[in-house]
Amino acid sequence: MNIIYGPKGSGKTKAIIESATKALETAKGHVVFITNTNRYTFDLNYQIRFINTEDFNVTGIDGFRGFIKGIVAASGDNEYIYIDGIARITDTPLSELGSIFEAMEKLEADYGVKFVLTVSAAKEDLPEFVAKFVK
């Protein structure tokens, strides 16, 4: 798992889009980009699977955790899953998202999928369950 962090407006979305685009160069499987807005649809390469959680009425921690598990279960070819704004998507403070990070860590170990996420926080404000993934 890789975390792109920083305060709001610091360029995290641009960085995650660039990372997803770069992943296409080496990915043997699918690259998936998840967010809760259509705002960046045209910024992504057409080969990246774009998913707007609003289109699927995904709400809360449990809903999002199930959604992520469903995406992994639906295709063993998903190699990278990019999530832009996990706290915004779940409408939950970052400090309360430990169970989702635990689930993603298990999905990475069990299915080989790689997660890249953006979080709006300074490095010193990251909860330990997030900070351990900062490179």
PDB file of N, CA, C and O in Angstrom, residues 13 34 47 83 106 110:
ATOM      1  N   THR A  13      -4.328  14.809  -5.715  1.00  0.00           N
ATOM      2  CA  THR A  13      -5.085  14.212  -6.817  1.00  0.00           C
ATOM      3  C   THR A  13      -4.248  14.189  -8.089  1.00  0.00           C
ATOM      4  O   THR A  13      -4.209  13.172  -8.791  1.00  0.00           O
ATOM      5  N   ILE A  34     -10.669   4.943  -8.165  1.00  0.00           N
ATOM      6  CA  ILE A  34     -11.929   5.137  -7.447  1.00  0.00           C
ATOM      7  C   ILE A  34     -11.938   6.504  -6.777  1.00  0.00           C
ATOM      8  O   ILE A  34     -10.987   6.882  -6.092  1.00  0.00           O
ATOM      9  N   GLN A  47      -7.479   3.768 -20.577  1.00  0.00           N
ATOM     10  CA  GLN A  47      -7.229   2.381 -20.189  1.00  0.00           C
ATOM     11  C   GLN A  47      -7.416   2.145 -18.688  1.00  0.00           C
ATOM     12  O   GLN A  47      -7.436   1.010 -18.243  1.00  0.00           O
ATOM     13  N   ILE A  83      -7.283   5.020  -4.915  1.00  0.00           N
ATOM     14  CA  ILE A  83      -8.442   5.583  -4.223  1.00  0.00           C
ATOM     15  C   ILE A  83      -8.124   7.032  -3.864  1.00  0.00           C
ATOM     16  O   ILE A  83      -7.232   7.302  -3.053  1.00  0.00           O
ATOM     17  N   LYS A 106      -5.012  -6.866   3.989  1.00  0.00           N
ATOM     18  CA  LYS A 106      -5.282  -8.297   3.816  1.00  0.00           C
ATOM     19  C   LYS A 106      -5.530  -8.627   2.344  1.00  0.00           C
ATOM     20  O   LYS A 106      -5.033  -9.641   1.833  1.00  0.00           O
ATOM     21  N   ASP A 110      -3.447 -11.342   0.265  1.00  0.00           N
ATOM     22  CA  ASP A 110      -4.143 -12.537  -0.224  1.00  0.00           C
ATOM     23  C   ASP A 110      -4.317 -12.571  -1.746  1.00  0.00           C
ATOM     24  O   ASP A 110      -4.353 -13.657  -2.328  1.00  0.00           O
TER      25      ASP A 110
END
